[in-house]
mmCIF file of C-alpha atoms and ligand atoms in Angstrom:
data_model
loop_
_atom_site.group_PDB
_atom_site.id
_atom_site.type_symbol
_atom_site.label_atom_id
_atom_site.label_comp_id
_atom_site.label_asym_id
_atom_site.label_seq_id
_atom_site.Cartn_x
_atom_site.Cartn_y
_atom_site.Cartn_z
ATOM 1 C CA MET A 341 0.146 -0.060 -0.009
ATOM 2 C CA ALA A 342 1.374 3.342 -1.064
ATOM 3 C CA MET A 343 1.179 6.602 0.989
ATOM 4 C CA ILE A 344 0.067 9.685 -0.880
ATOM 5 C CA SER A 345 0.840 13.258 0.468
ATOM 6 C CA ILE A 346 -1.387 16.087 -0.811
ATOM 7 C CA ILE A 347 0.201 19.549 -0.476
ATOM 8 C CA ILE A 348 -2.331 22.485 -0.403
ATOM 9 C CA PRO A 349 -0.967 26.099 -0.047
ATOM 10 C CA ALA A 350 -3.688 28.251 1.457
ATOM 11 C CA TYR A 351 -3.655 32.057 1.820
ATOM 12 C CA ASN A 352 -6.776 33.540 3.439
ATOM 13 C CA GLU A 353 -8.901 30.626 2.110
ATOM 14 C CA SER A 354 -11.179 30.267 5.136
ATOM 15 C CA ASP A 355 -14.310 30.418 3.001
ATOM 16 C CA ILE A 356 -13.627 27.399 1.007
ATOM 17 C CA LEU A 357 -11.649 25.261 3.192
ATOM 18 C CA ASP A 358 -14.673 23.349 4.545
ATOM 19 C CA MET A 359 -15.816 22.683 1.017
ATOM 20 C CA LEU A 360 -12.303 21.489 -0.104
ATOM 21 C CA VAL A 361 -11.972 19.214 2.871
ATOM 22 C CA LYS A 362 -15.317 17.673 2.181
ATOM 23 C CA ARG A 363 -14.384 17.033 -1.311
ATOM 24 C CA LEU A 364 -10.917 15.656 -0.684
ATOM 25 C CA LEU A 365 -12.141 13.224 2.106
ATOM 26 C CA ALA A 366 -14.889 12.034 -0.311
ATOM 27 C CA VAL A 367 -12.122 11.260 -2.960
ATOM 28 C CA THR A 368 -9.484 9.925 -0.686
ATOM 29 C CA GLY A 369 -11.886 7.775 1.344
ATOM 30 C CA SER A 370 -12.343 5.492 -1.628
ATOM 31 C CA TRP A 371 -8.656 4.912 -2.145
ATOM 32 C CA LYS A 372 -6.728 1.674 -1.282
ATOM 33 C CA ASP A 373 -3.756 3.779 -0.594
ATOM 34 C CA SER A 374 -3.259 5.831 2.547
ATOM 35 C CA CYS A 375 -2.627 9.545 2.589
ATOM 36 C CA GLU A 376 -1.698 12.514 4.539
ATOM 37 C CA ILE A 377 -3.101 16.112 3.700
ATOM 38 C CA ILE A 378 -0.538 18.909 4.375
ATOM 39 C CA PHE A 379 -1.820 22.473 4.424
ATOM 40 C CA VAL A 380 0.511 25.284 4.252
ATOM 41 C CA ASP A 381 -0.843 28.397 5.724
ATOM 42 C CA ASP A 382 1.066 31.095 3.964
ATOM 43 C CA GLY A 383 0.486 33.868 6.632
ATOM 44 C CA SER A 384 -3.184 34.072 6.535
ATOM 45 C CA ALA A 385 -5.054 36.844 8.429
ATOM 46 C CA ASP A 386 -8.394 35.072 8.494
ATOM 47 C CA ASN A 387 -9.412 31.775 10.167
ATOM 48 C CA THR A 388 -7.438 29.588 7.833
ATOM 49 C CA TRP A 389 -4.942 28.337 10.504
ATOM 50 C CA GLN A 390 -7.585 27.718 13.230
ATOM 51 C CA GLN A 391 -9.638 25.449 10.725
ATOM 52 C CA ILE A 392 -6.516 23.475 9.893
ATOM 53 C CA SER A 393 -5.964 22.804 13.516
ATOM 54 C CA GLU A 394 -9.516 21.826 13.890
ATOM 55 C CA TYR A 395 -9.246 19.361 10.956
ATOM 56 C CA HIS A 396 -6.129 18.002 12.432
ATOM 57 C CA LYS A 397 -7.908 17.261 15.774
ATOM 58 C CA LYS A 398 -10.724 15.398 13.811
ATOM 59 C CA TYR A 399 -8.576 13.615 11.216
ATOM 60 C CA PRO A 400 -4.905 13.159 12.376
ATOM 61 C CA PHE A 401 -3.826 12.637 8.816
ATOM 62 C CA ILE A 402 -4.553 16.267 7.949
ATOM 63 C CA LYS A 403 -1.433 18.291 8.966
ATOM 64 C CA GLY A 404 -0.426 21.942 8.830
ATOM 65 C CA VAL A 405 2.469 24.187 8.569
ATOM 66 C CA LYS A 406 1.984 27.872 9.381
ATOM 67 C CA PHE A 407 4.205 30.426 7.932
ATOM 68 C CA SER A 408 5.530 33.382 10.081
ATOM 69 C CA ARG A 409 4.231 35.615 7.378
ATOM 70 C CA ASN A 410 3.135 35.652 3.801
ATOM 71 C CA PHE A 411 5.983 34.258 1.646
ATOM 72 C CA GLY A 412 3.916 33.521 -1.546
ATOM 73 C CA HIS A 413 2.467 30.502 -3.122
ATOM 74 C CA GLN A 414 5.727 29.126 -4.640
ATOM 75 C CA SER A 415 7.396 29.173 -1.160
ATOM 76 C CA ALA A 416 4.269 27.489 0.270
ATOM 77 C CA VAL A 417 4.636 24.624 -2.274
ATOM 78 C CA THR A 418 8.382 24.437 -1.565
ATOM 79 C CA ALA A 419 7.569 24.085 2.153
ATOM 80 C CA GLY A 420 4.920 21.427 1.460
ATOM 81 C CA LEU A 421 7.489 19.450 -0.602
ATOM 82 C CA ARG A 422 9.871 19.551 2.420
ATOM 83 C CA TYR A 423 7.358 18.199 4.884
ATOM 84 C CA VAL A 424 5.877 15.282 2.809
ATOM 85 C CA ASN A 425 6.389 11.754 3.928
ATOM 86 C CA GLY A 426 4.603 9.927 1.245
ATOM 87 C CA ASP A 427 5.739 7.848 -1.777
ATOM 88 C CA ALA A 428 4.302 10.473 -4.000
ATOM 89 C CA ALA A 429 3.337 13.938 -3.441
ATOM 90 C CA ILE A 430 0.354 15.955 -4.992
ATOM 91 C CA ILE A 431 0.259 19.596 -5.336
ATOM 92 C CA ILE A 432 -3.289 21.005 -5.459
ATOM 93 C CA ASP A 433 -4.707 24.663 -4.981
ATOM 94 C CA ALA A 434 -7.054 25.405 -2.117
ATOM 95 C CA ASP A 435 -9.597 27.193 -4.212
ATOM 96 C CA LEU A 436 -11.108 24.048 -5.865
ATOM 97 C CA GLN A 437 -9.737 25.126 -9.270
ATOM 98 C CA ASP A 438 -7.717 21.982 -9.367
ATOM 99 C CA PRO A 439 -10.561 19.261 -8.894
ATOM 100 C CA PRO A 440 -9.716 16.668 -6.260
ATOM 101 C CA GLU A 441 -11.670 14.129 -8.415
ATOM 102 C CA LEU A 442 -8.716 14.073 -10.827
ATOM 103 C CA LEU A 443 -6.275 12.667 -8.189
ATOM 104 C CA GLY A 444 -7.324 9.050 -8.722
ATOM 105 C CA GLN A 445 -6.256 9.425 -12.381
ATOM 106 C CA PHE A 446 -2.801 10.917 -11.221
ATOM 107 C CA ILE A 447 -2.269 7.888 -9.001
ATOM 108 C CA ASP A 448 -3.367 5.441 -11.716
ATOM 109 C CA LYS A 449 -0.718 6.975 -14.027
ATOM 110 C CA TRP A 450 1.930 6.971 -11.390
ATOM 111 C CA LYS A 451 1.356 3.258 -10.705
ATOM 112 C CA GLN A 452 1.864 2.622 -14.464
ATOM 113 C CA GLY A 453 5.335 3.927 -13.785
ATOM 114 C CA TYR A 454 5.140 7.671 -14.636
ATOM 115 C CA GLN A 455 7.199 9.637 -12.043
ATOM 116 C CA VAL A 456 5.642 13.108 -12.770
ATOM 117 C CA VAL A 457 1.955 13.321 -13.725
ATOM 118 C CA TYR A 458 0.862 16.968 -14.574
ATOM 119 C CA ALA A 459 -2.344 18.513 -15.399
ATOM 120 C CA VAL A 460 -2.763 20.546 -18.598
ATOM 121 C CA ARG A 461 -5.601 23.098 -18.792
ATOM 122 C CA LYS A 462 -7.624 22.652 -21.775
ATOM 123 C CA LYS A 463 -9.918 25.493 -20.836
ATOM 124 C CA ARG A 464 -10.159 28.112 -18.188
ATOM 125 C CA LYS A 465 -13.089 29.750 -16.792
ATOM 126 C CA GLU A 466 -11.514 33.008 -15.951
ATOM 127 C CA ASN A 467 -11.717 36.390 -17.322
ATOM 128 C CA PHE A 468 -10.383 37.191 -20.771
ATOM 129 C CA LEU A 469 -7.446 39.274 -19.863
ATOM 130 C CA LYS A 470 -6.139 36.706 -17.344
ATOM 131 C CA ARG A 471 -6.662 33.790 -19.946
ATOM 132 C CA PHE A 472 -4.874 35.756 -22.750
ATOM 133 C CA SER A 473 -1.928 36.632 -20.407
ATOM 134 C CA TYR A 474 -1.478 33.146 -19.369
ATOM 135 C CA PHE A 475 -1.747 32.002 -22.992
ATOM 136 C CA VAL A 476 0.996 34.401 -24.252
ATOM 137 C CA PHE A 477 3.061 33.790 -21.091
ATOM 138 C CA TYR A 478 3.421 29.965 -21.594
ATOM 139 C CA ARG A 479 4.087 30.390 -25.232
ATOM 140 C CA VAL A 480 6.836 32.864 -24.655
ATOM 141 C CA LEU A 481 8.276 30.814 -21.752
ATOM 142 C CA SER A 482 8.327 27.800 -23.875
ATOM 143 C CA LYS A 483 10.126 29.631 -26.810
ATOM 144 C CA LEU A 484 12.694 31.292 -24.477
ATOM 145 C CA SER A 485 13.395 28.626 -21.993
ATOM 146 C CA GLU A 486 16.357 26.111 -22.118
ATOM 147 C CA ILE A 487 14.053 23.320 -21.071
ATOM 148 C CA ASP A 488 10.875 21.924 -22.494
ATOM 149 C CA ILE A 489 8.225 23.427 -20.280
ATOM 150 C CA PRO A 490 4.898 22.107 -21.344
ATOM 151 C CA LEU A 491 2.121 24.519 -22.333
ATOM 152 C CA ASP A 492 -0.674 25.476 -19.947
ATOM 153 C CA ALA A 493 0.608 23.213 -17.139
ATOM 154 C CA GLY A 494 0.586 24.793 -13.735
ATOM 155 C CA ASP A 495 1.671 23.359 -10.299
ATOM 156 C CA PHE A 496 -1.320 20.840 -10.173
ATOM 157 C CA CYS A 497 0.640 17.523 -10.415
ATOM 158 C CA LEU A 498 1.728 14.338 -8.750
ATOM 159 C CA MET A 499 5.358 13.715 -8.216
ATOM 160 C CA ASP A 500 7.166 10.562 -7.199
ATOM 161 C CA LYS A 501 9.318 10.700 -4.106
ATOM 162 C CA LYS A 502 12.391 10.489 -6.052
ATOM 163 C CA VAL A 503 11.428 13.663 -8.021
ATOM 164 C CA VAL A 504 10.441 15.326 -4.727
ATOM 165 C CA ASP A 505 13.737 14.651 -3.073
ATOM 166 C CA LYS A 506 15.800 16.007 -6.186
ATOM 167 C CA ILE A 507 13.677 19.145 -6.244
ATOM 168 C CA ASN A 508 14.117 19.479 -2.409
ATOM 169 C CA SER A 509 17.939 19.166 -2.716
ATOM 170 C CA LEU A 510 18.217 22.013 -5.320
ATOM 171 C CA PRO A 511 20.041 25.024 -3.665
ATOM 172 C CA GLU A 512 17.951 27.829 -5.352
ATOM 173 C CA LYS A 513 15.730 29.799 -3.048
ATOM 174 C CA LYS A 514 13.487 31.612 -5.684
ATOM 175 C CA ARG A 515 11.561 28.706 -7.025
ATOM 176 C CA PHE A 516 9.532 28.294 -10.065
ATOM 177 C CA ILE A 517 8.228 24.710 -9.288
ATOM 178 C CA ARG A 518 6.599 23.959 -12.671
ATOM 179 C CA GLY A 519 9.974 24.784 -14.272
ATOM 180 C CA LEU A 520 12.153 22.815 -11.680
ATOM 181 C CA ARG A 521 9.796 19.723 -12.137
ATOM 182 C CA VAL A 522 10.711 19.684 -15.829
ATOM 183 C CA TRP A 523 14.385 20.565 -15.220
ATOM 184 C CA VAL A 524 15.026 17.470 -12.805
ATOM 185 C CA GLY A 525 13.902 15.093 -15.651
ATOM 186 C CA PHE A 526 12.411 11.782 -14.993
ATOM 187 C CA LYS A 527 9.322 10.191 -16.770
ATOM 188 C CA HIS A 528 6.510 12.630 -17.335
ATOM 189 C CA THR A 529 2.943 12.430 -18.619
ATOM 190 C CA ALA A 530 -0.069 14.841 -18.891
ATOM 191 C CA ILE A 531 -3.556 14.672 -18.012
ATOM 192 C CA GLU A 532 -6.024 17.193 -19.669
ATOM 193 C CA TYR A 533 -8.729 18.948 -17.772
ATOM 194 C CA GLU A 534 -10.971 21.993 -17.706
ATOM 195 C CA ARG A 535 -10.139 24.556 -15.024
ATOM 196 C CA PRO A 536 -13.152 25.716 -13.287
ATOM 197 C CA ALA A 537 -13.472 29.112 -11.781
ATOM 198 C CA ARG A 538 -12.543 29.622 -8.080
ATOM 199 C CA ALA A 539 -14.949 28.067 -5.785
ATOM 200 C CA GLY A 540 -15.272 31.131 -3.564
ATOM 201 C CA GLY A 541 -13.426 34.146 -2.286
ATOM 202 C CA GLU A 542 -10.899 36.442 -4.182
ATOM 203 C CA PRO A 543 -7.875 35.384 -6.100
ATOM 204 C CA LYS A 544 -4.827 35.706 -3.981
ATOM 205 C CA TYR A 545 -2.471 36.329 -6.687
ATOM 206 C CA ASN A 546 -2.664 40.050 -7.475
ATOM 207 C CA PHE A 547 -1.243 41.581 -10.613
ATOM 208 C CA PHE A 548 2.248 42.233 -9.172
ATOM 209 C CA LYS A 549 2.550 38.533 -7.742
ATOM 210 C CA LEU A 550 1.661 37.269 -11.228
ATOM 211 C CA VAL A 551 4.281 39.569 -13.027
ATOM 212 C CA ASP A 552 6.697 38.373 -10.338
ATOM 213 C CA LEU A 553 5.924 34.730 -10.967
ATOM 214 C CA ALA A 554 6.145 35.159 -14.806
ATOM 215 C CA LEU A 555 9.535 36.998 -14.607
ATOM 216 C CA ASN A 556 10.738 34.415 -12.302
ATOM 217 C CA GLY A 557 9.786 31.628 -14.608
ATOM 218 C CA LEU A 558 11.454 33.317 -17.653
ATOM 219 C CA LEU A 559 14.681 34.419 -15.937
ATOM 220 C CA SER A 560 15.299 31.334 -13.835
ATOM 221 C CA PHE A 561 15.173 29.193 -17.078
ATOM 222 C CA SER A 562 16.568 31.526 -19.890
ATOM 223 C CA SER A 563 19.506 33.481 -20.286
ATOM 224 C CA LEU A 564 18.225 34.612 -23.751
ATOM 225 C CA PRO A 565 17.075 38.062 -22.564
ATOM 226 C CA LEU A 566 20.787 38.804 -21.922
ATOM 227 C CA ARG A 567 21.597 37.790 -25.278
ATOM 228 C CA PHE A 568 18.886 39.941 -26.625
ATOM 229 C CA ALA A 569 20.633 42.897 -25.111
ATOM 230 C CA SER A 570 23.922 42.066 -26.862
ATOM 231 C CA ILE A 571 22.117 41.537 -30.087
ATOM 232 C CA LEU A 572 20.296 44.797 -29.891
ATOM 233 C CA GLY A 573 23.528 46.518 -29.039
ATOM 234 C CA LEU A 574 25.271 44.881 -32.111
ATOM 235 C CA ILE A 575 22.400 45.822 -34.548
ATOM 236 C CA ILE A 576 22.432 49.387 -33.407
ATOM 237 C CA ALA A 577 26.086 49.767 -33.531
ATOM 238 C CA GLY A 578 26.317 48.001 -37.021
ATOM 239 C CA THR A 579 23.382 50.506 -38.332
ATOM 240 C CA SER A 580 25.142 53.518 -36.967
ATOM 241 C CA PHE A 581 28.414 52.527 -38.595
ATOM 242 C CA VAL A 582 26.624 52.301 -41.961
ATOM 243 C CA GLY A 583 25.061 55.628 -41.297
ATOM 244 C CA PHE A 584 28.345 57.143 -40.439
ATOM 245 C CA LEU A 585 29.943 55.977 -43.679
ATOM 246 C CA PHE A 586 26.954 57.245 -45.568
ATOM 247 C CA PHE A 587 27.205 60.677 -44.115
ATOM 248 C CA PHE A 588 30.964 60.697 -44.505
ATOM 249 C CA ILE A 589 30.945 60.116 -48.298
ATOM 250 C CA TYR A 590 27.881 62.358 -48.540
ATOM 251 C CA ARG A 591 29.816 65.198 -46.948
ATOM 252 C CA VAL A 592 33.257 64.764 -48.628
ATOM 253 C CA PHE A 593 31.724 64.635 -52.031
ATOM 254 C CA ASN A 594 29.007 67.252 -51.241
ATOM 255 C CA LEU A 595 26.304 65.142 -52.848
ATOM 256 C CA ASN A 596 22.790 66.509 -53.112
ATOM 257 C CA VAL A 597 19.802 64.444 -51.988
ATOM 258 C CA PHE A 598 16.458 65.707 -53.185
ATOM 259 C CA GLY A 599 18.261 68.997 -54.243
ATOM 260 C CA TYR A 600 19.652 69.619 -50.820
ATOM 261 C CA SER A 601 23.243 69.412 -49.657
ATOM 262 C CA ILE A 602 23.991 67.993 -46.296
ATOM 263 C CA ARG A 603 25.736 71.314 -45.343
ATOM 264 C CA GLU A 604 22.346 72.942 -45.373
ATOM 265 C CA ALA A 605 20.584 70.539 -43.083
ATOM 266 C CA THR A 606 20.253 71.186 -39.368
ATOM 267 C CA GLY A 607 19.010 67.975 -38.254
ATOM 268 C CA THR A 608 17.970 68.860 -34.624
ATOM 269 C CA ALA A 609 15.028 66.439 -34.697
ATOM 270 C CA THR A 610 17.259 63.571 -35.812
ATOM 271 C CA ILE A 611 19.836 64.284 -33.290
ATOM 272 C CA LEU A 612 17.300 64.377 -30.555
ATOM 273 C CA LEU A 613 15.406 61.334 -31.651
ATOM 274 C CA THR A 614 18.628 59.401 -31.959
ATOM 275 C CA ILE A 615 19.814 60.280 -28.382
ATOM 276 C CA LEU A 616 16.373 59.404 -26.995
ATOM 277 C CA PHE A 617 16.236 55.991 -28.863
ATOM 278 C CA LEU A 618 19.792 55.108 -27.732
ATOM 279 C CA GLY A 619 19.049 56.246 -24.264
ATOM 280 C CA GLY A 620 15.819 54.031 -24.200
ATOM 281 C CA ILE A 621 17.796 50.946 -25.557
ATOM 282 C CA GLN A 622 20.484 51.429 -22.857
ATOM 283 C CA LEU A 623 17.936 51.583 -20.226
ATOM 284 C CA ILE A 624 16.243 48.444 -21.364
ATOM 285 C CA THR A 625 19.401 46.481 -21.523
ATOM 286 C CA ILE A 626 20.518 47.805 -18.141
ATOM 287 C CA GLY A 627 17.058 46.808 -16.828
ATOM 288 C CA ILE A 628 17.467 43.255 -18.265
ATOM 289 C CA ILE A 629 20.830 42.982 -16.644
ATOM 290 C CA SER A 630 19.490 44.304 -13.296
ATOM 291 C CA GLU A 631 16.622 41.689 -13.303
ATOM 292 C CA TYR A 632 19.226 39.059 -13.260
ATOM 293 C CA LEU A 633 21.471 40.883 -10.875
ATOM 294 C CA GLY A 634 18.585 41.304 -8.529
ATOM 295 C CA ARG A 635 18.061 37.478 -8.570
ATOM 296 C CA ILE A 636 21.664 36.719 -8.152
ATOM 297 C CA PHE A 637 21.634 39.117 -5.150
ATOM 298 C CA GLU A 638 18.625 37.226 -3.699
ATOM 299 C CA GLU A 639 20.284 33.879 -4.088
ATOM 300 C CA VAL A 640 23.652 35.068 -2.643
ATOM 301 C CA LYS A 641 22.003 36.336 0.455
ATOM 302 C CA GLY A 642 20.970 32.793 0.943
ATOM 303 C CA ARG A 643 17.849 33.487 3.090
ATOM 304 C CA PRO A 644 15.544 30.653 3.367
ATOM 305 C CA THR A 645 12.447 30.335 0.959
ATOM 306 C CA PHE A 646 10.134 30.396 4.132
ATOM 307 C CA ILE A 647 10.022 30.438 7.896
ATOM 308 C CA ALA A 648 7.625 28.174 9.570
ATOM 309 C CA ASP A 649 6.070 29.530 12.746
ATOM 310 C CA THR A 650 4.294 26.332 14.057
ATOM 311 C CA THR A 651 3.056 23.089 12.698
ATOM 312 C CA VAL A 652 0.403 20.546 13.579
ATOM 313 C CA GLY A 653 0.831 16.989 12.939
ATOM 314 C CA PHE A 654 4.673 16.939 12.770
ATOM 315 C CA GLU A 655 7.207 16.483 15.361
ATOM 316 C CA GLU A 656 8.462 19.866 16.394
ATOM 317 C CA ILE A 657 12.218 19.097 16.211
ATOM 318 C CA GLU A 658 11.812 17.714 12.803
ATOM 319 C CA ALA A 659 9.747 20.552 11.647
ATOM 320 C CA GLY A 660 12.234 23.137 12.688
ATOM 321 C CA LYS A 661 14.905 21.479 10.591
ATOM 322 C CA ARG A 662 12.875 21.669 7.431
ATOM 323 C CA GLY A 663 12.368 25.384 7.531
HETATM 324 N N1 UDP B 1415 -1.616 31.239 -2.331
HETATM 325 C C1 UDP B 1415 -0.647 31.251 -1.440
HETATM 326 N N2 UDP B 1415 0.069 32.411 -1.234
HETATM 327 C C2 UDP B 1415 -0.042 33.576 -1.905
HETATM 328 C C3 UDP B 1415 -1.035 33.581 -2.923
HETATM 329 C C4 UDP B 1415 -1.814 32.345 -3.095
HETATM 330 O O1 UDP B 1415 -0.519 30.357 -0.715
HETATM 331 O O2 UDP B 1415 0.623 34.564 -1.639
HETATM 332 C C5 UDP B 1415 -2.409 30.138 -2.684
HETATM 333 C C6 UDP B 1415 -3.851 30.306 -2.679
HETATM 334 O O3 UDP B 1415 -4.414 30.083 -1.313
HETATM 335 C C7 UDP B 1415 -4.337 29.157 -3.570
HETATM 336 C C8 UDP B 1415 -3.098 28.960 -4.494
HETATM 337 O O4 UDP B 1415 -2.017 29.600 -3.939
HETATM 338 O O5 UDP B 1415 -4.523 27.955 -3.058
HETATM 339 C C9 UDP B 1415 -3.427 29.741 -5.950
HETATM 340 O O6 UDP B 1415 -3.754 30.980 -5.723
HETATM 341 P P1 UDP B 1415 -4.902 31.836 -6.517
HETATM 342 O O7 UDP B 1415 -6.031 31.000 -6.653
HETATM 343 O O8 UDP B 1415 -5.147 33.200 -5.880
HETATM 344 O O9 UDP B 1415 -4.274 31.975 -7.774
HETATM 345 P P2 UDP B 1415 -4.809 31.809 -9.315
HETATM 346 O O10 UDP B 1415 -5.611 30.547 -9.356
HETATM 347 O O11 UDP B 1415 -5.716 32.934 -9.631
HETATM 348 O O12 UDP B 1415 -3.565 31.703 -10.219
HETATM 349 MG MG1 MG B 1416 -7.038 29.945 -7.996
#
């Protein structure tokens, strides 16, 4: 009999936790395998943690890790992965956008020998702007990244213990789990599903958190933007050189273009635009470099990805070690 760990990051999800637990218990109750459910409370300000503690009292296999503050979804998933004891770990959102009813299929595939089973969203029931941004993001990411990141696959997945251990042993602090999952390799397979809308409450990812996630995904798995900076530089330097030659010949031989000689042209607008254009390009390239530099800075500081305040269902000593 296998043991399955289910990881659920939750940030102010008090409204839907009861519904989630009910649906999860209905699903896991019919399994032959045993399971543990690990909630990671990402610094919620509502009743999330009290509810998790209540669930633990009622069902000891429901456990919880409470962060000392909000560290973000990817950190919560990272924590969950550090606390699992199962032969396989499943990552699922708290808002029921990842239907628990799919978990049986994940486990079937895993038993067929796949070490990573991830869910691909065929359709999304979210607003157009969000759907469109995700659509573009995953396509840009797959073009730029050095690994084969599947399109429209989020964190909803099952990973074998081996894969989890490998991901846990990676030293990087700022983690893009759905990328690392591909990076570590092993045998993958996909399951398609329709992503429903949130079961209740507000989305906990705001615009800035989403941009941060997207940038993190792009920059952690691609150095192409840096190359883009050098290519842009080369193109502009090359064009200016040709322009210089052109004007040099033009002036030395005092040629006329459209009846005008260059000596009569003042060209203020041209100069101004050129300076602005070049200034813009320089800022963009410095910006790209800074994004990487900022990330290097974060990594070099070596601060932990999360800090756990308390836990329920884990031995405290053990719990402290994983933080
Ligand atoms: N979440 C979290 N910390 C955060 C933001 C979100 O743990 O800072 C959790 C949230 O509770 C949910 C999951 O991450 O279980 C996905 O968040 P959300 O539904 O807001 O994102 P979306 O589905 O809109 O991408
Ligand atoms: Mg959601």
